[in-house]
mmCIF file of C-alpha atoms in Angstrom:
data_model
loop_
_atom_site.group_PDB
_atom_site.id
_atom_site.type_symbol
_atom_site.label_atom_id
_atom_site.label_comp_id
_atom_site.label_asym_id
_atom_site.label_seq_id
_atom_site.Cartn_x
_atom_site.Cartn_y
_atom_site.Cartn_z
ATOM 1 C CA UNK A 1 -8.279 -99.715 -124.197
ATOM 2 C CA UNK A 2 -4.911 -98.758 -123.180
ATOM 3 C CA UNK A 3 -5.469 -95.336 -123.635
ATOM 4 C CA UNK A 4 -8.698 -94.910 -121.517
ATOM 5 C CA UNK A 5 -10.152 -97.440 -118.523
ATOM 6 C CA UNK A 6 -13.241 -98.962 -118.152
ATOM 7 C CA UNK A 7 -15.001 -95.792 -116.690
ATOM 8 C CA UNK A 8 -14.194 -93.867 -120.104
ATOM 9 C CA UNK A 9 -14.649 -97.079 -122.248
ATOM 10 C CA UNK A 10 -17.361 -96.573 -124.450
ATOM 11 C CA UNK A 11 -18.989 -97.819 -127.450
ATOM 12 C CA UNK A 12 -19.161 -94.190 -129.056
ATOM 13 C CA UNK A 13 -15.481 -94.621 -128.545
ATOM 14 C CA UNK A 14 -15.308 -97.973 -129.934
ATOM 15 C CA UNK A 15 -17.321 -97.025 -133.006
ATOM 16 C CA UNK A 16 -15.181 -93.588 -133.611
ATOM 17 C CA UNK A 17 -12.084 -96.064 -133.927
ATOM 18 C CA UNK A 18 -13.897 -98.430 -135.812
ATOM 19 C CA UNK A 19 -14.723 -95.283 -138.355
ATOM 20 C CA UNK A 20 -18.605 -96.681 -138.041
ATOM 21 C CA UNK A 21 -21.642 -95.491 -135.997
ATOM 22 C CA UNK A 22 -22.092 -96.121 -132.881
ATOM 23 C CA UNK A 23 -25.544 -97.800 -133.401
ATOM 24 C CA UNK A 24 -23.561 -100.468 -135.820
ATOM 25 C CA UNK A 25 -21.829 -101.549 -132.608
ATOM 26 C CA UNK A 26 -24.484 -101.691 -130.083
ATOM 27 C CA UNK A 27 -26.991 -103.635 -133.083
ATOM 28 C CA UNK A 28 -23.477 -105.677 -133.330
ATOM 29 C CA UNK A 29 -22.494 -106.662 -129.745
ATOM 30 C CA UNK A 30 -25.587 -105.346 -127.628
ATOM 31 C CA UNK A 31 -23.779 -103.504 -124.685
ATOM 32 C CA UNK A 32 -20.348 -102.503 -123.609
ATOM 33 C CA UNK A 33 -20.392 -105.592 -121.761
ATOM 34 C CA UNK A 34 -20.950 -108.145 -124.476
ATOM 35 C CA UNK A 35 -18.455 -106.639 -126.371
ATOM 36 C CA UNK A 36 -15.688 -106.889 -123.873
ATOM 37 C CA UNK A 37 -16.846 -110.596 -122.956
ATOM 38 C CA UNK A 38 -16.464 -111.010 -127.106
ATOM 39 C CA UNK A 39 -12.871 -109.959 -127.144
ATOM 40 C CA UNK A 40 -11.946 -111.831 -124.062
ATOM 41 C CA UNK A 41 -13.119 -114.671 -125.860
ATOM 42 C CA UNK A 42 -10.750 -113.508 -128.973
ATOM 43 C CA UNK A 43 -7.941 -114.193 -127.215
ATOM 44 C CA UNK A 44 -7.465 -117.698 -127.050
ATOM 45 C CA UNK A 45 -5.048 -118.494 -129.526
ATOM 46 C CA UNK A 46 -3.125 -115.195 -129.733
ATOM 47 C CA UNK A 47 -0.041 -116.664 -127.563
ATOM 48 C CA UNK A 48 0.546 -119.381 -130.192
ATOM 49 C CA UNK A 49 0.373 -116.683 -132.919
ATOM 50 C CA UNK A 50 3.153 -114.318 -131.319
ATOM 51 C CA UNK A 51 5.612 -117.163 -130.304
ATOM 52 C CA UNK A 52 4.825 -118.355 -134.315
ATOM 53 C CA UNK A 53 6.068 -114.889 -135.350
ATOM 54 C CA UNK A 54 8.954 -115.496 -133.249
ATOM 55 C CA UNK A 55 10.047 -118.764 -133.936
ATOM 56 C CA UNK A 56 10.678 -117.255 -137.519
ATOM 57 C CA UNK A 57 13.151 -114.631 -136.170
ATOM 58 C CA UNK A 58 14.997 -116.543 -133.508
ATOM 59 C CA UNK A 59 16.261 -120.265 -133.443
ATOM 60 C CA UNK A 60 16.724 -120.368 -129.592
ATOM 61 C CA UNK A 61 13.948 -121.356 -127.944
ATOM 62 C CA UNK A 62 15.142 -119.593 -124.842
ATOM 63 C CA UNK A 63 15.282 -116.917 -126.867
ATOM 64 C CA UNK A 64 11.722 -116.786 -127.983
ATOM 65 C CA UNK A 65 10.228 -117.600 -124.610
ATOM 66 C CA UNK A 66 11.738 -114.439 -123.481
ATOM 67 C CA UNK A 67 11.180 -112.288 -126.424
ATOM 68 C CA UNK A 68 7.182 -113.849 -125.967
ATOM 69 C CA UNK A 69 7.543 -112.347 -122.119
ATOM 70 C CA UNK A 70 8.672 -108.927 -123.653
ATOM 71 C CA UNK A 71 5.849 -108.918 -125.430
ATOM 72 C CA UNK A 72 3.503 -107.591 -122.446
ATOM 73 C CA UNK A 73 5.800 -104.587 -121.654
ATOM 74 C CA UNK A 74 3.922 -103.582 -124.680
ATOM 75 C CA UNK A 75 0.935 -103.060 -122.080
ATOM 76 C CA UNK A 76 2.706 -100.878 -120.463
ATOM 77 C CA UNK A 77 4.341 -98.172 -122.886
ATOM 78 C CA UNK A 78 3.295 -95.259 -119.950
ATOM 79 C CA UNK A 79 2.691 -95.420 -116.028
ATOM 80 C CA UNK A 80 -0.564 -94.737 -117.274
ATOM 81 C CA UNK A 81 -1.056 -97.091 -119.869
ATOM 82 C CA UNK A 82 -0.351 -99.803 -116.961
ATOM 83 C CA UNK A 83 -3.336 -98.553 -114.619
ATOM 84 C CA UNK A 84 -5.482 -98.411 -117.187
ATOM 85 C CA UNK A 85 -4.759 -102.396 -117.893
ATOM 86 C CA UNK A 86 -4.938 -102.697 -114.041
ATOM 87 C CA UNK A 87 -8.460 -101.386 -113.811
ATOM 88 C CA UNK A 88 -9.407 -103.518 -117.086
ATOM 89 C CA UNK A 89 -7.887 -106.571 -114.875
ATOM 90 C CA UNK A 90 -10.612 -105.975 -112.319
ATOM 91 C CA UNK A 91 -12.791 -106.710 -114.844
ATOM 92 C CA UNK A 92 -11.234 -109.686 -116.184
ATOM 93 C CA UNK A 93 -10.847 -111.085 -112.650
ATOM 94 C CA UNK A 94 -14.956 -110.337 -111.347
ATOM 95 C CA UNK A 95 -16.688 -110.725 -114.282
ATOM 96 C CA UNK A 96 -17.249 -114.835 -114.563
ATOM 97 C CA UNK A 97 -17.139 -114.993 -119.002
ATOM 98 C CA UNK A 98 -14.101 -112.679 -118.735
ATOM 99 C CA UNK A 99 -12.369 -114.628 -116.253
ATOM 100 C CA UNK A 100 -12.605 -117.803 -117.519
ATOM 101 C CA UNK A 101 -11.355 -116.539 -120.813
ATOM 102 C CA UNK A 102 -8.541 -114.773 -118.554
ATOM 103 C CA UNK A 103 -7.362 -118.155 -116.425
ATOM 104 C CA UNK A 104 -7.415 -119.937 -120.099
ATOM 105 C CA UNK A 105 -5.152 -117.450 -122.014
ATOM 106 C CA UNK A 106 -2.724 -117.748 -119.017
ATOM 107 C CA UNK A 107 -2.596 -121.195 -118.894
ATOM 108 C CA UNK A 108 -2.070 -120.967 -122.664
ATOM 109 C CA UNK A 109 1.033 -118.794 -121.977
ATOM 110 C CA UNK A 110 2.561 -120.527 -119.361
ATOM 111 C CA UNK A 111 2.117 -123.864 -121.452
ATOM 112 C CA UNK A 112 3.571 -121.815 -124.447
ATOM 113 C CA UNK A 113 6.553 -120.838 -122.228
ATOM 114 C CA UNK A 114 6.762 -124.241 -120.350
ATOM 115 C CA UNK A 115 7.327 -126.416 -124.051
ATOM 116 C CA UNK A 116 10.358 -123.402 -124.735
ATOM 117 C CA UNK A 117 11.930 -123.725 -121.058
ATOM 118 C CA UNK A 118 11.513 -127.899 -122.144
ATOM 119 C CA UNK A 119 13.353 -127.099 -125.654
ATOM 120 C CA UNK A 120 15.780 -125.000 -123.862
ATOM 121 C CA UNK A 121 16.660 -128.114 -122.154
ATOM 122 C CA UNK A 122 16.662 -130.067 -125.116
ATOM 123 C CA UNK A 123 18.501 -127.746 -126.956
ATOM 124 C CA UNK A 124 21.017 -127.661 -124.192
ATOM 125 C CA UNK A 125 20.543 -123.711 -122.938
ATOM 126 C CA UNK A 126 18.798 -124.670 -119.994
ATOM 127 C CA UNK A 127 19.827 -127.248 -117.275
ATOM 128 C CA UNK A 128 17.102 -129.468 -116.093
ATOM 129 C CA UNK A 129 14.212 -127.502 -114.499
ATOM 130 C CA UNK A 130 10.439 -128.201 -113.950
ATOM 131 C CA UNK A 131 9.356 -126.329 -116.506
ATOM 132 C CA UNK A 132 5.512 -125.620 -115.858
ATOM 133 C CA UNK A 133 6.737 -124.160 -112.320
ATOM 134 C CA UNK A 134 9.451 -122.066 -114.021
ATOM 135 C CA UNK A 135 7.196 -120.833 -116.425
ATOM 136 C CA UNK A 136 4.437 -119.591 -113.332
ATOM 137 C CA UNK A 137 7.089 -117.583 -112.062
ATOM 138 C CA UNK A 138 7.404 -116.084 -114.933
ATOM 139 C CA UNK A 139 4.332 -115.110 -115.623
ATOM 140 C CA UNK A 140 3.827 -113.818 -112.203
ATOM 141 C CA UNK A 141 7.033 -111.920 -112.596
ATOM 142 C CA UNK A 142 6.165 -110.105 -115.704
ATOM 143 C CA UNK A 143 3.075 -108.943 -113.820
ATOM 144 C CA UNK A 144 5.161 -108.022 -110.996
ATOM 145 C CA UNK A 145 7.920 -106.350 -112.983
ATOM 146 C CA UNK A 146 5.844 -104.079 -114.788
ATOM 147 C CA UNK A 147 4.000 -102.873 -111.734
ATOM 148 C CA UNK A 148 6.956 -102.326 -110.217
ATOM 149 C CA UNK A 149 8.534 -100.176 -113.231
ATOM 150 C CA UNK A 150 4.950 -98.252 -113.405
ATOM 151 C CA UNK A 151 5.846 -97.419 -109.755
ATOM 152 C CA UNK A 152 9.568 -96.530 -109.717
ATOM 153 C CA UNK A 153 9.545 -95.144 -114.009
ATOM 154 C CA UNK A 154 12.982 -95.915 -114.612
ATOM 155 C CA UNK A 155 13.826 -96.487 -118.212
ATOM 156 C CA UNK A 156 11.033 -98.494 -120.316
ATOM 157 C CA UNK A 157 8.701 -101.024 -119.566
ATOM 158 C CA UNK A 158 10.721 -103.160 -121.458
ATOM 159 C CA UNK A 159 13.832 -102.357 -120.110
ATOM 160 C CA UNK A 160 13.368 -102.772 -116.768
ATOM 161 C CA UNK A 161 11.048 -106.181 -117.533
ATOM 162 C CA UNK A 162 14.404 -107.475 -119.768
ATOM 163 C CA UNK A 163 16.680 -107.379 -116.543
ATOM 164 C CA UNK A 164 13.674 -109.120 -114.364
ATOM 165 C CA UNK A 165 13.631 -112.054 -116.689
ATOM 166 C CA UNK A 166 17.203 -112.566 -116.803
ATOM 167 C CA UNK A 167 17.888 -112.464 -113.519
ATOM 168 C CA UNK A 168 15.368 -115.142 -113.077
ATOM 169 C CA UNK A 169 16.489 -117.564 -115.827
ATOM 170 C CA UNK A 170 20.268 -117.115 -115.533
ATOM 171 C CA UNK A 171 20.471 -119.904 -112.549
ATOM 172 C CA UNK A 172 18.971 -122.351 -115.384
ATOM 173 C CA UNK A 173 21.415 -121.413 -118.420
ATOM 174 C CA UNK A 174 23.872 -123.698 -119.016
ATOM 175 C CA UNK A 175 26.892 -121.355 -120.091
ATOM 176 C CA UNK A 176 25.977 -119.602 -116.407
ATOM 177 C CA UNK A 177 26.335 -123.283 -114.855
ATOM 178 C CA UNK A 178 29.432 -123.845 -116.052
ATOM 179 C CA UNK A 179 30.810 -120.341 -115.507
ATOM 180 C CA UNK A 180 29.454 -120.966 -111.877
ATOM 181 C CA UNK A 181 31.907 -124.374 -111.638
ATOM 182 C CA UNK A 182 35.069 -122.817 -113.365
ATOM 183 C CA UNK A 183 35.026 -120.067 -110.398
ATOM 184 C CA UNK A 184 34.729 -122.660 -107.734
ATOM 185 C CA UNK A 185 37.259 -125.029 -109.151
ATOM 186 C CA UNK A 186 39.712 -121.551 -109.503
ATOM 187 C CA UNK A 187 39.335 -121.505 -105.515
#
């Protein structure tokens, strides 16, 4: 899917991948369509499985909220990469199975990163914020950030993503707080 868009999306394609015929798949899922609607409906649940993976790597939750928000520059490895999930987003946003699996595996992230932003607090990175809002901007951003990287190409998806997310969560760290008050006490 990242490789080719909807238009070039086929079950041939699917099969060849699959290293079965292509009359497996269609006897499987029926049409291109009910196959795609299938794997929207696979995703529910992957969040929690990546920020798993990451809990077991990182202590901070901070730290795992935004290494779970690096995850989607893997969408993005090319310019081209990221049109071809754009034109797979039209689907996900006009077909009605697809998008209700789409609204659910976002609100599944930005839970996901909501309960880290509230650890953050708890673990004292973060000063107080409203978590569930915090977390919506960050979701948007991501999309944001890597449409803007597909546009300007500069460095990696990742890269450029990394730098977005900071910038947005260094008014909430607490080390940046306090930095904040030691220059304004120095005046």
């Amino acid at each position: 899917m990242q490789r080719v868009g909807p238009a070039k999306f086929t079950l041939q394609l699917v099969a060849n991948e699959a290293g079965i015929s292509a009359p497996t798949v269609i006897q499987r899922f029926g049409s291109k369509q009910a196959l795609l609607r299938r794997m929207s409906a696979g995703t529910r649940g992957m969040g929690a499985a990546i920020v798993s993976a990451l809990r077991e790597r990182h202590a901070s939750p901070v730290v795992v909220a935004r290494e779970f928000l690096l995850c989607f520059a893997e969408m993005a490895r090319t310019p081209k990469e990221m049109a071809h999930h754009l034109s797979w987003l039209q689907l996900d946003l006009t077909d009605p199975v697809m998008h209700r699996h789409f609204v659910q595996l976002s609100q599944e992230n930005e839970a996901l990163v909501a309960a880290l932003l509230d650890e953050g607090v708890v673990a004292g990175e973060l000063l107080a914020l409203d978590a569930p809002a915090v977390a919506r901007l960050l979701n948007a951003l991501v999309s944001g950030s890597l449409l803007s990287w597909a546009a300007h190409r500069d460095g990696t998806a990742r890269s450029w993503l990394k730098r977005d997310i900071d910038l947005a969560l260094q008014p909430y760290r607490v080390l940046a707080s306090a930095d904040r008050r030691s220059r304004r006490q120095a005046r």
